[in-house]
mmCIF file of C-alpha atoms and ligand atoms in Angstrom:
data_model
loop_
_atom_site.group_PDB
_atom_site.id
_atom_site.type_symbol
_atom_site.label_atom_id
_atom_site.label_comp_id
_atom_site.label_asym_id
_atom_site.label_seq_id
_atom_site.Cartn_x
_atom_site.Cartn_y
_atom_site.Cartn_z
ATOM 1 C CA MET A 1 60.679 -50.426 -54.921
ATOM 2 C CA THR A 2 56.766 -50.904 -55.665
ATOM 3 C CA LEU A 3 54.512 -48.087 -54.480
ATOM 4 C CA SER A 4 52.436 -49.038 -51.612
ATOM 5 C CA VAL A 5 49.156 -47.050 -50.877
ATOM 6 C CA ILE A 6 46.652 -47.573 -47.987
ATOM 7 C CA VAL A 7 43.042 -46.827 -49.029
ATOM 8 C CA VAL A 8 40.921 -46.062 -46.135
ATOM 9 C CA GLY A 9 37.113 -46.596 -46.699
ATOM 10 C CA LEU A 10 35.963 -49.005 -49.443
ATOM 11 C CA GLY A 11 32.645 -47.722 -50.390
ATOM 12 C CA ALA A 12 31.847 -46.040 -53.995
ATOM 13 C CA MET A 13 35.028 -44.075 -54.310
ATOM 14 C CA GLY A 14 37.634 -46.391 -52.231
ATOM 15 C CA SER A 15 36.573 -49.563 -53.958
ATOM 16 C CA ALA A 16 37.339 -47.970 -57.434
ATOM 17 C CA VAL A 17 40.596 -46.451 -56.257
ATOM 18 C CA ALA A 18 41.572 -49.617 -54.700
ATOM 19 C CA PHE A 19 40.834 -51.168 -58.281
ATOM 20 C CA HIS A 20 42.695 -48.706 -60.373
ATOM 21 C CA LEU A 21 45.477 -48.894 -58.273
ATOM 22 C CA ALA A 22 45.924 -52.432 -58.122
ATOM 23 C CA ARG A 23 45.461 -52.778 -61.618
ATOM 24 C CA ARG A 24 48.372 -50.579 -62.223
ATOM 25 C CA GLY A 25 50.535 -52.741 -60.167
ATOM 26 C CA VAL A 26 50.525 -50.712 -56.893
ATOM 27 C CA ARG A 27 50.505 -52.513 -53.467
ATOM 28 C CA VAL A 28 47.409 -51.901 -52.090
ATOM 29 C CA LEU A 29 46.013 -52.224 -48.472
ATOM 30 C CA GLY A 30 41.991 -51.370 -48.305
ATOM 31 C CA LEU A 31 40.549 -50.735 -45.035
ATOM 32 C CA ASP A 32 36.675 -50.502 -44.248
ATOM 33 C CA ARG A 33 34.953 -50.314 -40.758
ATOM 34 C CA PHE A 34 32.220 -52.575 -42.236
ATOM 35 C CA THR A 35 31.915 -54.918 -45.129
ATOM 36 C CA PRO A 36 30.989 -53.129 -48.035
ATOM 37 C CA PRO A 37 28.628 -52.650 -49.857
ATOM 38 C CA HIS A 38 26.699 -52.003 -46.553
ATOM 39 C CA PRO A 39 23.945 -49.626 -45.689
ATOM 40 C CA PHE A 40 25.332 -47.382 -43.439
ATOM 41 C CA GLY A 41 26.880 -44.905 -45.648
ATOM 42 C CA SER A 42 26.156 -43.367 -48.816
ATOM 43 C CA SER A 43 26.263 -46.117 -51.450
ATOM 44 C CA HIS A 44 23.263 -48.143 -51.068
ATOM 45 C CA GLY A 45 19.616 -48.376 -52.102
ATOM 46 C CA GLU A 46 19.414 -50.314 -55.336
ATOM 47 C CA SER A 47 19.794 -47.461 -58.010
ATOM 48 C CA ARG A 48 21.886 -44.458 -58.585
ATOM 49 C CA ILE A 49 21.219 -41.892 -61.799
ATOM 50 C CA ILE A 50 24.089 -41.182 -64.254
ATOM 51 C CA ARG A 51 23.371 -38.406 -66.602
ATOM 52 C CA GLU A 52 25.347 -36.616 -69.138
ATOM 53 C CA ALA A 53 24.014 -32.981 -69.576
ATOM 54 C CA TYR A 54 25.581 -31.812 -66.005
ATOM 55 C CA PHE A 55 23.454 -29.013 -64.963
ATOM 56 C CA GLU A 56 25.679 -28.599 -61.864
ATOM 57 C CA HIS A 57 28.699 -27.346 -63.997
ATOM 58 C CA PRO A 58 29.814 -28.334 -67.605
ATOM 59 C CA ALA A 59 33.319 -29.131 -66.173
ATOM 60 C CA TYR A 60 31.835 -32.366 -65.007
ATOM 61 C CA VAL A 61 30.910 -33.620 -68.564
ATOM 62 C CA PRO A 62 34.248 -35.224 -69.434
ATOM 63 C CA LEU A 63 34.535 -36.697 -66.325
ATOM 64 C CA VAL A 64 31.255 -38.463 -66.611
ATOM 65 C CA GLN A 65 31.875 -39.456 -70.271
ATOM 66 C CA ARG A 66 35.056 -41.427 -69.084
ATOM 67 C CA ALA A 67 32.840 -42.582 -66.000
ATOM 68 C CA TYR A 68 30.526 -44.152 -68.757
ATOM 69 C CA GLU A 69 33.314 -46.026 -70.490
ATOM 70 C CA LEU A 70 34.816 -47.182 -67.223
ATOM 71 C CA TRP A 71 31.357 -48.612 -65.972
ATOM 72 C CA GLN A 72 30.757 -50.590 -69.409
ATOM 73 C CA GLU A 73 34.576 -51.840 -69.284
ATOM 74 C CA MET A 74 33.843 -52.866 -65.720
ATOM 75 C CA GLU A 75 30.711 -54.878 -66.837
ATOM 76 C CA ILE A 76 32.819 -56.828 -69.273
ATOM 77 C CA LEU A 77 35.597 -57.582 -66.805
ATOM 78 C CA SER A 78 33.362 -58.735 -63.888
ATOM 79 C CA GLY A 79 30.621 -60.261 -65.979
ATOM 80 C CA GLU A 80 27.968 -58.144 -63.872
ATOM 81 C CA SER A 81 25.527 -55.810 -65.166
ATOM 82 C CA LEU A 82 25.823 -52.529 -63.739
ATOM 83 C CA LEU A 83 24.251 -49.892 -66.042
ATOM 84 C CA ARG A 84 21.082 -49.679 -67.647
ATOM 85 C CA ILE A 85 20.445 -46.804 -70.107
ATOM 86 C CA THR A 86 16.625 -45.651 -69.640
ATOM 87 C CA GLY A 87 17.103 -41.948 -70.903
ATOM 88 C CA GLY A 88 16.317 -39.165 -68.623
ATOM 89 C CA VAL A 89 13.914 -36.299 -68.109
ATOM 90 C CA LEU A 90 14.971 -32.985 -66.156
ATOM 91 C CA LEU A 91 11.797 -31.089 -65.603
ATOM 92 C CA GLY A 92 11.441 -27.382 -64.496
ATOM 93 C CA ALA A 93 10.525 -23.960 -65.276
ATOM 94 C CA PRO A 94 12.390 -22.601 -68.457
ATOM 95 C CA GLU A 95 14.517 -20.336 -66.525
ATOM 96 C CA SER A 96 15.248 -22.824 -63.468
ATOM 97 C CA GLU A 97 18.765 -23.428 -62.456
ATOM 98 C CA MET A 98 18.607 -27.149 -63.545
ATOM 99 C CA ILE A 99 16.970 -26.661 -67.029
ATOM 100 C CA ALA A 100 19.262 -23.644 -67.892
ATOM 101 C CA GLY A 101 22.458 -25.483 -66.538
ATOM 102 C CA ALA A 102 21.532 -28.666 -68.368
ATOM 103 C CA LEU A 103 21.067 -26.718 -71.683
ATOM 104 C CA ARG A 104 24.296 -24.868 -71.135
ATOM 105 C CA SER A 105 26.508 -28.354 -70.670
ATOM 106 C CA ALA A 106 24.504 -29.931 -73.704
ATOM 107 C CA GLN A 107 25.541 -27.030 -75.761
ATOM 108 C CA ILE A 108 29.149 -26.586 -74.852
ATOM 109 C CA HIS A 109 29.864 -30.277 -75.088
ATOM 110 C CA SER A 110 27.564 -31.002 -78.095
ATOM 111 C CA LEU A 111 25.386 -33.568 -76.334
ATOM 112 C CA ALA A 112 22.350 -35.277 -77.760
ATOM 113 C CA HIS A 113 19.426 -33.822 -76.004
ATOM 114 C CA GLU A 114 15.781 -32.660 -76.996
ATOM 115 C CA VAL A 115 13.757 -29.868 -75.262
ATOM 116 C CA LEU A 116 10.298 -30.961 -74.895
ATOM 117 C CA THR A 117 6.942 -29.282 -73.573
ATOM 118 C CA ALA A 118 5.055 -30.426 -70.930
ATOM 119 C CA SER A 119 2.484 -31.841 -72.769
ATOM 120 C CA GLU A 120 4.863 -33.521 -75.108
ATOM 121 C CA VAL A 121 6.420 -35.077 -71.797
ATOM 122 C CA ARG A 122 2.833 -36.439 -70.680
ATOM 123 C CA LYS A 123 2.242 -37.987 -73.852
ATOM 124 C CA ARG A 124 5.932 -39.583 -74.477
ATOM 125 C CA PHE A 125 6.282 -40.518 -70.790
ATOM 126 C CA PRO A 126 2.991 -40.783 -69.442
ATOM 127 C CA ALA A 127 4.129 -41.495 -65.913
ATOM 128 C CA LEU A 128 5.071 -38.039 -65.696
ATOM 129 C CA HIS A 129 2.571 -35.080 -65.227
ATOM 130 C CA PRO A 130 4.532 -31.639 -65.132
ATOM 131 C CA PRO A 131 2.253 -28.558 -65.262
ATOM 132 C CA GLU A 132 2.161 -26.523 -68.344
ATOM 133 C CA THR A 133 4.540 -24.015 -67.101
ATOM 134 C CA PHE A 134 7.262 -26.601 -67.101
ATOM 135 C CA ILE A 135 9.625 -27.824 -69.947
ATOM 136 C CA ALA A 136 11.990 -30.854 -69.929
ATOM 137 C CA VAL A 137 15.468 -31.508 -71.086
ATOM 138 C CA TYR A 138 15.336 -35.156 -72.296
ATOM 139 C CA GLU A 139 18.935 -36.865 -72.633
ATOM 140 C CA PRO A 140 19.130 -40.193 -74.076
ATOM 141 C CA ARG A 141 22.289 -41.440 -72.674
ATOM 142 C CA ALA A 142 21.060 -40.822 -69.012
ATOM 143 C CA GLY A 143 20.331 -44.114 -66.779
ATOM 144 C CA VAL A 144 20.588 -46.333 -63.681
ATOM 145 C CA LEU A 145 23.445 -47.776 -61.856
ATOM 146 C CA ARG A 146 23.303 -50.521 -59.476
ATOM 147 C CA PRO A 147 25.196 -49.191 -56.486
ATOM 148 C CA GLU A 148 25.978 -52.207 -54.436
ATOM 149 C CA ALA A 149 26.912 -54.227 -57.566
ATOM 150 C CA CYS A 150 29.152 -51.691 -58.709
ATOM 151 C CA VAL A 151 30.955 -51.453 -55.102
ATOM 152 C CA ALA A 152 31.141 -55.244 -55.213
ATOM 153 C CA ALA A 153 32.492 -55.495 -58.625
ATOM 154 C CA HIS A 154 35.390 -52.924 -58.057
ATOM 155 C CA LEU A 155 36.523 -54.593 -54.855
ATOM 156 C CA ARG A 156 36.274 -58.057 -56.468
ATOM 157 C CA MET A 157 38.446 -57.174 -59.257
ATOM 158 C CA ALA A 158 40.697 -55.167 -56.812
ATOM 159 C CA GLY A 159 41.121 -58.332 -55.106
ATOM 160 C CA ARG A 160 41.910 -60.210 -58.382
ATOM 161 C CA TYR A 161 44.647 -57.653 -58.931
ATOM 162 C CA GLY A 162 46.122 -58.478 -55.950
ATOM 163 C CA ALA A 163 44.836 -55.514 -53.594
ATOM 164 C CA ALA A 164 44.677 -56.709 -49.614
ATOM 165 C CA LEU A 165 41.150 -55.876 -48.595
ATOM 166 C CA HIS A 166 40.302 -55.875 -44.711
ATOM 167 C CA PHE A 167 36.722 -55.253 -43.635
ATOM 168 C CA GLU A 168 35.481 -54.837 -40.306
ATOM 169 C CA GLU A 169 38.693 -52.938 -39.409
ATOM 170 C CA PRO A 170 38.243 -49.507 -38.766
ATOM 171 C CA VAL A 171 41.330 -47.013 -38.685
ATOM 172 C CA ARG A 172 41.810 -45.673 -35.319
ATOM 173 C CA GLU A 173 44.796 -43.699 -35.572
ATOM 174 C CA TRP A 174 47.086 -42.439 -38.366
ATOM 175 C CA ARG A 175 49.957 -40.174 -38.816
ATOM 176 C CA ALA A 176 52.412 -38.941 -41.392
ATOM 177 C CA ASP A 177 55.707 -40.841 -41.088
ATOM 178 C CA GLY A 178 58.346 -39.074 -43.257
ATOM 179 C CA ASP A 179 57.313 -39.031 -46.666
ATOM 180 C CA GLY A 180 54.785 -42.038 -46.105
ATOM 181 C CA VAL A 181 52.199 -43.006 -43.283
ATOM 182 C CA GLU A 182 51.329 -45.233 -40.693
ATOM 183 C CA VAL A 183 47.728 -46.127 -39.390
ATOM 184 C CA VAL A 184 46.805 -48.077 -36.440
ATOM 185 C CA THR A 185 43.635 -50.308 -36.197
ATOM 186 C CA ASP A 186 42.522 -52.904 -33.641
ATOM 187 C CA ARG A 187 44.302 -55.401 -35.589
ATOM 188 C CA GLY A 188 47.550 -54.205 -36.348
ATOM 189 C CA ARG A 189 49.973 -51.196 -37.492
ATOM 190 C CA TYR A 190 50.645 -50.697 -41.084
ATOM 191 C CA SER A 191 52.665 -48.324 -43.276
ATOM 192 C CA ALA A 192 52.915 -47.366 -46.861
ATOM 193 C CA ASP A 193 54.037 -44.886 -49.112
ATOM 194 C CA ARG A 194 50.801 -42.803 -49.576
ATOM 195 C CA MET A 195 47.350 -42.921 -47.881
ATOM 196 C CA VAL A 196 43.811 -42.244 -49.912
ATOM 197 C CA TRP A 197 40.982 -41.199 -47.666
ATOM 198 C CA CYS A 198 37.740 -42.298 -49.157
ATOM 199 C CA LEU A 199 35.750 -41.573 -45.873
ATOM 200 C CA GLY A 200 32.383 -40.495 -47.309
ATOM 201 C CA ALA A 201 30.137 -39.314 -44.132
ATOM 202 C CA TRP A 202 33.196 -40.111 -41.761
ATOM 203 C CA LEU A 203 35.268 -37.299 -43.320
ATOM 204 C CA PRO A 204 34.149 -34.330 -41.675
ATOM 205 C CA THR A 205 35.382 -35.878 -38.294
ATOM 206 C CA TRP A 206 38.975 -36.574 -39.735
ATOM 207 C CA LEU A 207 38.912 -32.755 -41.110
ATOM 208 C CA PRO A 208 37.308 -30.729 -38.554
ATOM 209 C CA ALA A 209 38.527 -27.594 -39.945
ATOM 210 C CA ALA A 210 36.977 -27.956 -43.385
ATOM 211 C CA PRO A 211 33.430 -26.774 -43.720
ATOM 212 C CA LEU A 212 31.667 -30.021 -44.542
ATOM 213 C CA TRP A 213 28.364 -31.510 -43.395
ATOM 214 C CA VAL A 214 26.485 -34.638 -43.503
ATOM 215 C CA GLU A 215 22.804 -34.365 -44.397
ATOM 216 C CA ARG A 216 20.271 -37.230 -43.727
ATOM 217 C CA GLN A 217 18.556 -38.353 -47.154
ATOM 218 C CA VAL A 218 15.579 -40.607 -47.350
ATOM 219 C CA MET A 219 14.877 -43.026 -50.192
ATOM 220 C CA PHE A 220 10.911 -43.923 -50.602
ATOM 221 C CA TRP A 221 9.554 -47.079 -52.460
ATOM 222 C CA PHE A 222 6.081 -46.764 -53.671
ATOM 223 C CA CYS A 223 3.762 -49.185 -55.866
ATOM 224 C CA PRO A 224 2.067 -47.608 -58.646
ATOM 225 C CA ALA A 225 -1.637 -46.985 -57.705
ATOM 226 C CA ARG A 226 -2.699 -47.519 -61.356
ATOM 227 C CA ASP A 227 -1.131 -48.104 -64.909
ATOM 228 C CA ALA A 228 1.817 -50.179 -63.647
ATOM 229 C CA GLU A 229 2.816 -50.594 -67.060
ATOM 230 C CA HIS A 230 3.724 -46.713 -67.323
ATOM 231 C CA PHE A 231 6.545 -47.343 -64.788
ATOM 232 C CA THR A 232 8.596 -49.879 -66.523
ATOM 233 C CA PRO A 233 11.932 -48.979 -67.718
ATOM 234 C CA ASP A 234 11.035 -49.187 -71.399
ATOM 235 C CA ARG A 235 8.296 -46.464 -70.991
ATOM 236 C CA CYS A 236 9.753 -44.653 -67.970
ATOM 237 C CA PRO A 237 13.214 -42.654 -68.030
ATOM 238 C CA ILE A 238 14.861 -41.316 -64.724
ATOM 239 C CA TYR A 239 13.629 -38.027 -63.641
ATOM 240 C CA ILE A 240 14.583 -34.988 -61.781
ATOM 241 C CA VAL A 241 11.972 -32.360 -61.140
ATOM 242 C CA GLU A 242 12.864 -28.834 -59.903
ATOM 243 C CA PHE A 243 9.325 -28.273 -58.348
ATOM 244 C CA ALA A 244 10.473 -24.980 -56.798
ATOM 245 C CA PRO A 245 13.578 -22.736 -57.367
ATOM 246 C CA GLY A 246 16.407 -24.967 -56.023
ATOM 247 C CA ASP A 247 14.049 -27.505 -54.527
ATOM 248 C CA PHE A 248 14.523 -31.071 -56.151
ATOM 249 C CA PHE A 249 13.328 -34.508 -56.280
ATOM 250 C CA TYR A 250 14.191 -37.511 -58.281
ATOM 251 C CA GLY A 251 13.000 -40.795 -59.303
ATOM 252 C CA PHE A 252 13.429 -44.150 -61.205
ATOM 253 C CA PRO A 253 11.408 -46.539 -63.265
ATOM 254 C CA GLU A 254 10.081 -49.801 -61.390
ATOM 255 C CA LEU A 255 13.169 -51.697 -61.141
ATOM 256 C CA GLY A 256 11.524 -54.980 -59.458
ATOM 257 C CA LYS A 257 10.711 -53.673 -55.809
ATOM 258 C CA GLY A 258 8.587 -50.735 -56.352
ATOM 259 C CA VAL A 259 9.521 -47.246 -57.636
ATOM 260 C CA LYS A 260 12.201 -45.458 -55.814
ATOM 261 C CA VAL A 261 11.887 -41.862 -55.203
ATOM 262 C CA ALA A 262 13.755 -39.115 -53.200
ATOM 263 C CA ARG A 263 14.053 -35.416 -52.530
ATOM 264 C CA HIS A 264 17.663 -34.085 -53.307
ATOM 265 C CA HIS A 265 18.932 -32.267 -50.369
ATOM 266 C CA GLY A 266 16.431 -30.684 -47.695
ATOM 267 C CA GLY A 267 17.345 -33.254 -45.014
ATOM 268 C CA THR A 268 18.764 -32.318 -41.620
ATOM 269 C CA ARG A 269 22.333 -32.079 -40.241
ATOM 270 C CA CYS A 270 23.592 -35.421 -38.789
ATOM 271 C CA ALA A 271 26.541 -37.765 -37.852
ATOM 272 C CA PRO A 272 26.859 -41.305 -39.298
ATOM 273 C CA GLU A 273 26.911 -42.848 -35.903
ATOM 274 C CA THR A 274 23.927 -40.862 -34.614
ATOM 275 C CA VAL A 275 21.648 -40.491 -37.446
ATOM 276 C CA GLN A 276 17.782 -41.024 -37.079
ATOM 277 C CA ARG A 277 17.511 -44.279 -39.365
ATOM 278 C CA VAL A 278 13.604 -44.496 -38.725
ATOM 279 C CA VAL A 279 11.407 -42.538 -41.193
ATOM 280 C CA GLY A 280 8.330 -41.103 -39.928
ATOM 281 C CA GLU A 281 4.939 -41.220 -41.288
ATOM 282 C CA GLU A 282 4.854 -37.380 -41.881
ATOM 283 C CA GLU A 283 8.028 -37.862 -44.068
ATOM 284 C CA VAL A 284 6.360 -40.544 -46.371
ATOM 285 C CA GLU A 285 3.399 -38.284 -46.536
ATOM 286 C CA ALA A 286 5.246 -35.225 -47.616
ATOM 287 C CA MET A 287 6.715 -37.601 -50.472
ATOM 288 C CA ARG A 288 3.505 -38.627 -51.442
ATOM 289 C CA GLY A 289 2.238 -34.870 -51.737
ATOM 290 C CA LEU A 290 4.981 -34.480 -54.501
ATOM 291 C CA LEU A 291 3.900 -37.494 -56.324
ATOM 292 C CA GLN A 292 0.380 -36.498 -56.194
ATOM 293 C CA ARG A 293 1.445 -33.573 -58.010
ATOM 294 C CA PHE A 294 3.916 -34.754 -60.510
ATOM 295 C CA LEU A 295 3.240 -38.492 -60.970
ATOM 296 C CA PRO A 296 -0.198 -39.210 -59.849
ATOM 297 C CA GLY A 297 -0.196 -42.716 -60.943
ATOM 298 C CA LEU A 298 2.386 -43.543 -58.142
ATOM 299 C CA ASP A 299 0.062 -42.453 -55.499
ATOM 300 C CA GLY A 300 -0.496 -46.191 -54.366
ATOM 301 C CA PRO A 301 0.958 -48.111 -51.358
ATOM 302 C CA PHE A 302 4.018 -47.109 -49.572
ATOM 303 C CA MET A 303 6.420 -49.999 -49.428
ATOM 304 C CA ARG A 304 9.607 -48.959 -47.726
ATOM 305 C CA ALA A 305 12.284 -46.169 -46.714
ATOM 306 C CA GLU A 306 15.779 -46.214 -46.220
ATOM 307 C CA VAL A 307 18.023 -43.645 -44.859
ATOM 308 C CA CYS A 308 21.112 -42.704 -46.623
ATOM 309 C CA LEU A 309 23.917 -40.015 -46.277
ATOM 310 C CA TYR A 310 25.066 -36.955 -48.073
ATOM 311 C CA THR A 311 28.514 -35.322 -47.333
ATOM 312 C CA ASN A 312 28.318 -31.621 -48.610
ATOM 313 C CA ALA A 313 30.772 -29.117 -49.596
ATOM 314 C CA PRO A 314 29.495 -25.594 -49.158
ATOM 315 C CA ASP A 315 29.491 -25.034 -52.838
ATOM 316 C CA GLY A 316 27.831 -28.403 -53.667
ATOM 317 C CA HIS A 317 30.583 -29.476 -55.490
ATOM 318 C CA PHE A 318 33.391 -32.162 -54.798
ATOM 319 C CA LEU A 319 36.445 -32.040 -52.699
ATOM 320 C CA LEU A 320 39.444 -34.314 -54.132
ATOM 321 C CA ASP A 321 42.827 -32.873 -53.421
ATOM 322 C CA ARG A 322 45.818 -33.438 -51.265
ATOM 323 C CA HIS A 323 45.655 -33.167 -47.428
ATOM 324 C CA PRO A 324 46.330 -29.451 -46.534
ATOM 325 C CA GLU A 325 49.237 -30.297 -44.517
ATOM 326 C CA HIS A 326 50.397 -33.955 -45.407
ATOM 327 C CA PRO A 327 50.954 -34.280 -49.549
ATOM 328 C CA GLN A 328 51.240 -37.890 -49.053
ATOM 329 C CA VAL A 329 47.439 -38.099 -48.129
ATOM 330 C CA LEU A 330 44.833 -37.438 -50.846
ATOM 331 C CA VAL A 331 41.313 -36.596 -49.878
ATOM 332 C CA VAL A 332 38.494 -38.073 -52.041
ATOM 333 C CA SER A 333 35.028 -37.049 -51.362
ATOM 334 C CA PRO A 334 32.721 -35.539 -50.321
ATOM 335 C CA CYS A 335 30.673 -35.448 -53.379
ATOM 336 C CA SER A 336 27.651 -33.153 -52.090
ATOM 337 C CA GLY A 337 25.143 -36.045 -52.865
ATOM 338 C CA HIS A 338 25.777 -36.576 -56.587
ATOM 339 C CA GLY A 339 29.168 -38.552 -56.647
ATOM 340 C CA PHE A 340 28.428 -42.069 -57.342
ATOM 341 C CA LYS A 341 28.286 -41.941 -61.178
ATOM 342 C CA PHE A 342 31.718 -40.562 -61.365
ATOM 343 C CA SER A 343 33.360 -43.137 -59.009
ATOM 344 C CA SER A 344 34.824 -45.226 -61.676
ATOM 345 C CA ALA A 345 36.485 -42.390 -63.310
ATOM 346 C CA ILE A 346 37.433 -40.648 -59.802
ATOM 347 C CA GLY A 347 39.195 -44.142 -59.100
ATOM 348 C CA GLU A 348 41.201 -43.961 -62.200
ATOM 349 C CA LEU A 349 42.055 -40.106 -61.758
ATOM 350 C CA VAL A 350 43.156 -40.739 -58.095
ATOM 351 C CA ALA A 351 45.410 -43.862 -59.170
ATOM 352 C CA GLU A 352 47.271 -41.886 -61.885
ATOM 353 C CA ALA A 353 47.667 -39.054 -59.094
ATOM 354 C CA VAL A 354 49.009 -41.142 -56.699
ATOM 355 C CA ARG A 355 51.323 -42.897 -59.070
ATOM 356 C CA ASN A 356 52.396 -39.532 -60.871
ATOM 357 C CA ASP A 357 52.418 -37.361 -57.715
ATOM 358 C CA ALA A 358 50.531 -35.102 -59.848
ATOM 359 C CA ILE A 359 46.716 -34.143 -59.806
ATOM 360 C CA ARG A 360 45.163 -33.136 -63.065
ATOM 361 C CA TYR A 361 41.545 -32.094 -62.818
ATOM 362 C CA ASP A 362 39.454 -29.057 -62.945
ATOM 363 C CA ARG A 363 39.976 -27.166 -59.481
ATOM 364 C CA THR A 364 36.801 -25.396 -59.899
ATOM 365 C CA ILE A 365 34.912 -28.265 -58.909
ATOM 366 C CA PHE A 366 37.396 -30.562 -57.075
ATOM 367 C CA GLY A 367 40.263 -28.517 -55.354
ATOM 368 C CA TRP A 368 40.184 -26.893 -52.032
ATOM 369 C CA ARG A 369 38.139 -23.852 -52.428
ATOM 370 C CA TRP A 370 37.580 -22.504 -48.716
HETATM 371 C C1 FAD B 401 20.135 -41.119 -51.047
HETATM 372 C C2 FAD B 401 21.135 -40.804 -52.009
HETATM 373 C C3 FAD B 401 20.971 -40.894 -53.317
HETATM 374 C C4 FAD B 401 22.090 -40.591 -54.288
HETATM 375 N N1 FAD B 401 21.957 -40.554 -55.563
HETATM 376 C C5 FAD B 401 22.840 -40.414 -56.322
HETATM 377 C C6 FAD B 401 22.698 -40.555 -57.824
HETATM 378 O O1 FAD B 401 21.631 -40.913 -58.091
HETATM 379 N N2 FAD B 401 23.851 -40.329 -58.522
HETATM 380 C C7 FAD B 401 24.934 -40.093 -58.174
HETATM 381 O O2 FAD B 401 25.951 -39.862 -58.869
HETATM 382 N N3 FAD B 401 25.318 -40.026 -56.687
HETATM 383 C C8 FAD B 401 24.222 -40.182 -55.840
HETATM 384 N N4 FAD B 401 24.379 -40.170 -54.668
HETATM 385 C C9 FAD B 401 25.825 -39.810 -54.057
HETATM 386 C C10 FAD B 401 26.532 -40.806 -54.050
HETATM 387 O O3 FAD B 401 26.024 -42.014 -53.626
HETATM 388 C C11 FAD B 401 27.931 -40.709 -53.096
HETATM 389 O O4 FAD B 401 28.535 -39.370 -53.657
HETATM 390 C C12 FAD B 401 28.823 -41.855 -52.893
HETATM 391 O O5 FAD B 401 28.066 -43.031 -52.812
HETATM 392 C C13 FAD B 401 29.700 -41.556 -51.992
HETATM 393 O O6 FAD B 401 30.684 -42.442 -51.816
HETATM 394 P P1 FAD B 401 31.878 -42.508 -50.893
HETATM 395 O O7 FAD B 401 32.973 -43.719 -51.156
HETATM 396 O O8 FAD B 401 32.400 -41.280 -50.577
HETATM 397 O O9 FAD B 401 30.843 -42.874 -49.558
HETATM 398 P P2 FAD B 401 30.751 -44.511 -49.077
HETATM 399 O O10 FAD B 401 30.265 -45.277 -50.100
HETATM 400 O O11 FAD B 401 29.706 -44.311 -47.894
HETATM 401 O O12 FAD B 401 32.038 -44.930 -48.339
HETATM 402 C C14 FAD B 401 32.795 -44.489 -47.034
HETATM 403 C C15 FAD B 401 33.351 -45.811 -46.638
HETATM 404 O O13 FAD B 401 34.317 -45.301 -45.591
HETATM 405 C C16 FAD B 401 34.430 -46.272 -44.346
HETATM 406 N N5 FAD B 401 34.909 -45.798 -43.151
HETATM 407 C C17 FAD B 401 34.616 -44.792 -42.400
HETATM 408 N N6 FAD B 401 35.496 -44.517 -41.442
HETATM 409 C C18 FAD B 401 36.281 -45.364 -41.430
HETATM 410 C C19 FAD B 401 37.365 -45.848 -40.877
HETATM 411 N N7 FAD B 401 37.752 -45.175 -39.571
HETATM 412 N N8 FAD B 401 38.349 -47.087 -41.352
HETATM 413 C C20 FAD B 401 37.850 -47.825 -42.280
HETATM 414 N N9 FAD B 401 36.795 -47.308 -43.011
HETATM 415 C C21 FAD B 401 35.892 -46.395 -42.597
HETATM 416 C C22 FAD B 401 32.752 -46.601 -44.446
HETATM 417 O O14 FAD B 401 32.360 -47.621 -43.901
HETATM 418 C C23 FAD B 401 32.208 -46.671 -46.176
HETATM 419 O O15 FAD B 401 32.311 -48.084 -46.548
HETATM 420 C C24 FAD B 401 23.331 -40.253 -53.805
HETATM 421 C C25 FAD B 401 23.461 -40.507 -52.257
HETATM 422 C C26 FAD B 401 22.466 -40.761 -51.336
HETATM 423 C C27 FAD B 401 22.819 -41.028 -49.885
#
């Protein structure tokens, strides 16, 4: 009999899981409480960075390399433009976590990269003004994904391969039913052989014993004050700045509606239902302070801000494993604020895991570790 799978949550991870399962002939029911892509979770805001010299751990590199292939394949399948290569600059002190980690990954995996001095960065990418004490790792393959278009493409293609996708239908209850599962929504009761949880920021309430937490993050869009041509995608790569040990901000070139910049972490603990979605003036001014130091040309009019949610594991890595008590349930995410780029490859990995009842991945960054 054909294997049947319920995917709960159809954001970045769930849309990719649904697509890869449906493509393999699995009977898929996908359920989401909203209509993805939507702005209430973790997968909105016009742009996501993809990069290869992964400073967080070299074990991510093969996965991101597979993700690149799958994003490009999805562009062909869907006819949508999803990925734009701009190159990427990681800026920090030579001994910083990010610079040291990126060089380690680049060396272990023989990745194309250059090490630049601060003055070389200023000359080559005039939007960026690092201090003399900083150096940069430049990676030519880094770029920008369009998150809403990526989620929409995965969902559309999942539907084309026969997945049943129900939006505005939150799962209210679930239970293990022998080897299978049963879920209850306001519209019905469904059973299947397997279930995959792709719940993003809603996961901690489903797994209260796990030490996961949700963090409020703000994305800001500013208008260049001068030299707007320095911010166009052909002159300006994506950038991440470790401005103090363990403190990061990142940004993009101008993609049509202003230049997006944001802090990485440093947000307050929150829950998706009650998070403060209004952004205060002091938050805008704190971001502007960083721009004045590192991208002074961007100290122009503030355009808008949006709140987004990170779901964090204590060590900043991912969780992708079987439910501790119910092996027929796979838990996919959290991704500690850096998972989007991998979602195409995670969808494939999860689909294979579900079909073969075997998970093959590096447990140092994906398995239960607590
Ligand atoms: C500001 C910001 C910037 C980021 N930048 C980057 C970046 O540059 N590069 C990168 O790789 N990653 C980045 N990330 C991380 C990345 O975007 C996330 O890891 C990823 O989007 C998480 O996807 P998800 O599928 O886990 O969550 P989501 O996409 O939020 O999906 C979860 C889904 O579950 C649904 N759901 C919840 N409860 C239920 C229920 N009971 N029943 C049915 N459905 C339910 C929700 O409606 C939602 O659609 C960033 C994240 C943020 C917030």
